[in-house]
Coordinates of C-alpha atoms in Angstrom, one line a residue:
M1 CA 69.3 45.4 97.3
R2 CA 66.6 45.0 100.2
V3 CA 63.5 43.5 99.6
S4 CA 60.2 43.9 101.6
C5 CA 57.2 41.7 101.4
L6 CA 53.4 42.5 103.0
P7 CA 52.3 39.3 105.0
G8 CA 49.3 37.4 103.5
W9 CA 50.5 38.9 100.3
L10 CA 52.3 38.2 96.9
L11 CA 53.7 41.3 97.0
C12 CA 57.1 42.2 97.1
L13 CA 59.0 45.6 97.2
F14 CA 62.0 45.9 95.5
V15 CA 63.9 48.8 97.6
G16 CA 67.4 50.5 96.1
V17 CA 67.1 48.6 92.7
A18 CA 68.6 51.4 89.8
W19 CA 67.2 49.7 86.5
P20 CA 69.3 50.9 83.3
I21 CA 67.0 53.2 80.9
H22 CA 68.7 53.1 77.3
A23 CA 67.4 56.1 74.9
M24 CA 66.1 54.6 71.8
A25 CA 68.5 54.9 69.1
V26 CA 67.8 57.7 66.3
S27 CA 68.4 56.7 62.4
V28 CA 69.7 59.8 60.7
S29 CA 70.8 60.0 57.1
V30 CA 74.1 62.2 55.9
S31 CA 74.6 62.4 51.9
G32 CA 77.4 65.0 49.8
Q33 CA 80.9 64.8 50.9
V34 CA 81.0 62.6 53.2
D35 CA 83.6 59.4 53.7
R36 CA 80.6 57.5 55.2
P37 CA 77.1 58.3 53.2
G38 CA 73.9 56.6 54.2
V39 CA 71.7 56.1 57.2
Q40 CA 74.0 56.4 60.8
S41 CA 72.0 54.6 63.9
L42 CA 73.2 56.5 66.5
N43 CA 72.2 57.0 70.2
G44 CA 69.0 58.8 71.3
N45 CA 71.0 61.4 72.6
A46 CA 72.7 62.2 69.5
R47 CA 73.5 65.5 68.4
L48 CA 75.0 67.1 65.1
G49 CA 78.5 66.8 65.5
D50 CA 77.7 63.0 66.3
A51 CA 76.2 62.8 63.0
A52 CA 79.1 64.6 61.4
T53 CA 81.6 62.3 62.8
A54 CA 79.9 59.3 62.0
A55 CA 79.7 59.9 58.5
Q56 CA 83.2 61.8 58.3
V57 CA 82.6 64.5 56.3
R58 CA 85.3 66.0 54.5
P59 CA 87.5 68.5 54.3
E60 CA 86.2 70.0 51.1
A61 CA 82.6 70.0 51.5
Y62 CA 80.9 73.4 51.3
V63 CA 79.6 73.5 54.6
L64 CA 78.3 77.0 54.2
G65 CA 75.3 75.1 51.5
A66 CA 74.9 72.4 54.0
S67 CA 71.2 71.2 54.9
W68 CA 69.3 69.8 57.9
T69 CA 66.1 68.3 57.3
Q70 CA 63.2 67.2 60.3
K71 CA 60.3 65.3 59.4
S72 CA 58.8 67.7 62.3
R73 CA 58.9 70.6 60.6
Q74 CA 57.3 69.5 57.6
L75 CA 53.3 70.0 58.5
E76 CA 54.6 74.0 58.9
Q77 CA 55.9 74.0 55.7
M78 CA 53.4 72.4 53.9
R79 CA 50.8 75.0 55.2
L80 CA 53.4 77.6 53.9
Q81 CA 53.3 76.3 50.5
A82 CA 50.0 75.8 50.0
G83 CA 48.7 79.5 50.8
L84 CA 51.3 80.4 48.7
L85 CA 49.9 78.3 45.5
Y86 CA 46.6 79.7 46.9
E87 CA 47.7 83.4 46.4
L88 CA 49.5 82.9 42.8
G89 CA 46.4 81.3 41.7
A90 CA 44.1 84.4 42.9
V91 CA 46.8 86.8 41.0
A92 CA 46.6 85.1 38.0
D93 CA 43.0 85.0 37.8
Q94 CA 42.6 88.5 39.0
A95 CA 45.7 89.5 36.0
R96 CA 43.1 87.6 33.8
R97 CA 39.9 89.8 34.6
E98 CA 42.1 92.8 34.2
G99 CA 43.3 91.3 30.9
N100 CA 47.1 91.0 31.9
A101 CA 47.9 88.4 30.2
P102 CA 52.1 88.5 30.8
L103 CA 51.4 88.9 34.6
A104 CA 48.7 85.7 34.5
E105 CA 51.6 83.8 32.5
L106 CA 54.1 84.7 34.4
S107 CA 52.3 84.2 38.1
A108 CA 51.0 80.5 36.5
K109 CA 54.5 79.8 35.8
L110 CA 55.8 80.8 39.2
R111 CA 53.1 78.6 41.0
Q112 CA 53.9 75.5 38.3
W113 CA 57.5 76.2 40.1
L114 CA 56.1 76.3 43.1
Q115 CA 54.4 73.4 43.0
A116 CA 57.3 71.2 42.1
M117 CA 59.1 72.1 45.2
P118 CA 59.3 69.2 47.8
V119 CA 58.6 69.9 51.3
T120 CA 61.6 69.1 52.8
G121 CA 61.1 70.2 56.5
R122 CA 64.5 72.4 56.2
R123 CA 65.4 73.8 59.4
V124 CA 68.1 76.7 59.6
V125 CA 70.8 77.2 62.4
R126 CA 73.9 78.9 62.5
T127 CA 75.9 76.6 61.2
L128 CA 76.5 72.8 60.3
D129 CA 80.5 72.5 60.0
P130 CA 81.3 70.0 62.3
G131 CA 84.4 71.8 63.8
A132 CA 81.9 74.7 64.8
L133 CA 79.5 71.9 66.7
Y134 CA 82.1 70.6 68.5
A135 CA 83.7 73.7 69.4
D136 CA 80.0 75.3 71.1
D137 CA 77.6 73.3 72.4
A138 CA 75.0 76.0 71.8
D139 CA 75.2 75.1 68.2
D140 CA 75.0 71.1 68.8
L141 CA 71.6 70.7 68.8
P142 CA 69.8 67.2 69.6
L143 CA 68.4 65.2 66.5
E144 CA 65.6 63.6 66.0
D145 CA 64.6 60.0 64.2
G146 CA 64.9 60.1 60.2
D147 CA 66.6 63.4 60.0
T148 CA 68.7 64.1 57.1
L149 CA 72.1 65.9 56.3
D150 CA 73.8 66.8 53.4
Y151 CA 77.1 68.4 52.5
P152 CA 77.0 69.7 49.1
Q153 CA 80.6 70.4 46.9
R154 CA 81.2 74.0 46.5
P155 CA 79.0 75.5 43.8
S156 CA 80.4 77.9 41.2
T157 CA 76.8 80.1 40.0
V158 CA 74.3 82.3 41.9
R159 CA 70.9 82.1 41.0
V160 CA 68.2 84.9 39.8
V161 CA 64.6 83.5 40.1
G162 CA 61.0 84.9 40.2
A163 CA 60.3 87.5 38.4
V164 CA 62.7 87.1 35.6
R165 CA 61.7 86.3 31.6
K166 CA 63.8 83.4 31.6
S167 CA 65.7 80.9 33.6
C168 CA 69.1 82.6 35.0
E169 CA 72.2 81.6 36.7
L170 CA 74.9 83.2 36.6
P171 CA 78.7 82.5 37.4
H172 CA 79.9 83.7 41.1
V173 CA 82.1 86.8 41.2
A174 CA 83.4 87.6 44.3
L175 CA 82.4 90.6 46.6
Q176 CA 80.0 91.3 44.2
D177 CA 76.6 93.1 45.4
A178 CA 72.8 91.6 44.3
R179 CA 71.7 94.0 42.7
K180 CA 74.3 93.4 40.2
Y181 CA 73.5 89.8 39.5
V182 CA 69.6 91.0 39.2
K183 CA 70.9 93.5 36.4
A184 CA 72.3 90.9 34.7
C185 CA 69.2 89.5 34.0
A186 CA 65.4 90.1 32.1
T187 CA 62.9 91.0 34.8
Q188 CA 59.4 91.3 34.1
M189 CA 56.7 92.9 36.7
A190 CA 59.5 92.9 39.0
D191 CA 59.4 94.8 42.5
R192 CA 60.5 98.3 42.6
D193 CA 61.5 98.1 46.2
F194 CA 62.8 94.9 47.6
L195 CA 64.4 91.9 46.4
Y196 CA 65.3 88.6 48.8
V197 CA 68.7 87.2 49.2
I198 CA 68.7 83.6 50.1
Q199 CA 72.3 82.6 51.2
P200 CA 73.2 78.8 50.7
D201 CA 73.0 78.2 54.4
G202 CA 69.3 79.1 54.1
K203 CA 69.1 82.2 55.6
V204 CA 66.8 85.0 54.3
F205 CA 67.3 88.6 53.7
E206 CA 65.6 91.4 52.6
L207 CA 66.9 94.3 50.4
G208 CA 66.1 97.8 49.9
I209 CA 66.9 98.8 45.8
A210 CA 63.9 102.0 46.0
L211 CA 66.0 105.4 46.6
W212 CA 63.5 105.6 49.4
N213 CA 64.8 102.5 51.7
E214 CA 68.1 101.6 49.7
S215 CA 69.8 98.9 51.3
A216 CA 73.8 98.4 52.1
P217 CA 75.8 96.3 49.7
M218 CA 75.2 92.8 50.2
V219 CA 77.8 89.9 49.2
L220 CA 76.4 86.4 47.9
A221 CA 78.1 83.2 48.5
P222 CA 78.4 80.5 46.1
G223 CA 74.8 78.8 45.8
A224 CA 73.4 82.0 46.7
I225 CA 70.0 82.9 45.5
V226 CA 67.8 86.2 44.8
Y227 CA 64.4 86.2 44.6
V228 CA 62.8 88.9 42.7
P229 CA 59.6 89.2 43.7
L230 CA 56.1 90.5 41.8
D231 CA 55.5 94.1 42.2
S232 CA 53.2 94.7 44.7
R233 CA 51.2 97.4 43.4
L234 CA 50.4 94.5 40.5
T235 CA 49.3 91.6 43.2
A236 CA 47.2 93.6 45.7
G237 CA 44.0 92.5 46.3
A238 CA 45.2 88.9 45.4
A239 CA 48.2 88.5 47.2
D240 CA 49.0 89.9 50.8
A241 CA 51.7 92.0 52.0
V242 CA 54.1 89.7 53.3
F243 CA 54.2 87.3 49.4
G244 CA 57.2 87.9 48.4
R245 CA 59.1 87.4 51.8
E246 CA 57.1 84.2 52.4
M247 CA 58.1 83.2 48.7
A248 CA 61.7 83.2 49.8
D249 CA 61.2 81.7 53.1
F250 CA 60.0 78.7 51.3
I251 CA 62.5 78.9 48.4
A252 CA 64.8 78.6 51.5
T253 CA 63.4 75.4 52.5
Q254 CA 65.6 73.3 49.2
P255 CA 68.6 72.0 49.4
L256 CA 71.7 73.6 47.7
D257 CA 71.3 71.5 44.9
G258 CA 67.6 71.2 45.1
G259 CA 64.7 72.8 43.4
V260 CA 64.0 74.2 39.5
L261 CA 64.8 77.4 37.9
P262 CA 61.3 79.1 36.7

């Protein structure tokens, strides 16, 4: 180290001194099928794999249904929810004016269901499997303070929600197409052209179900949700063209064991 002082001044320059800079720690809460649940205090450069290792994710954890939430993503999701609530209210009001009591009742019911869902800040990524995180740095993303990770148990059912007469939860059947689950449930005022599949990892897929746009069969994983949108012909003028997709996107923000059936 070299010290240089200017004559007549109490000012010295310290040259060649390397002061250590420590990244601030981040707190990450990990829950579910882990040996060390709770808040993990990690270094400021921590990544997903570090949190998974600290919590010791169990082999039986259902990693396909794992969820990662971040506070920084809540505002965007809050805005999405507010817009959807407004549109469902507009659909109900329009239905009442037109004398369509069943649609008014269903849309009000869906609005109540949506309003009860928390804004989670869920971030959908390719994988949260601890082994995969260490195998590929591109998947091992950096954490933010206050993040949460949840590794649930493997479920055994599939849910069908949306334009249905009553809550519909069905046993998962290996290799069964999404449309067969919907056929097992009583729908009402459902869209004739599209369904939305929400896989347990939060990824959303649009399925064409009409003759003109029929999609290839889609197999569902345990814990998947099929969202049956309202008939777009009935909601036209009150909800925009992407209303069904945006509803599916918000449902996908809910953790595997969260939310309530409509």
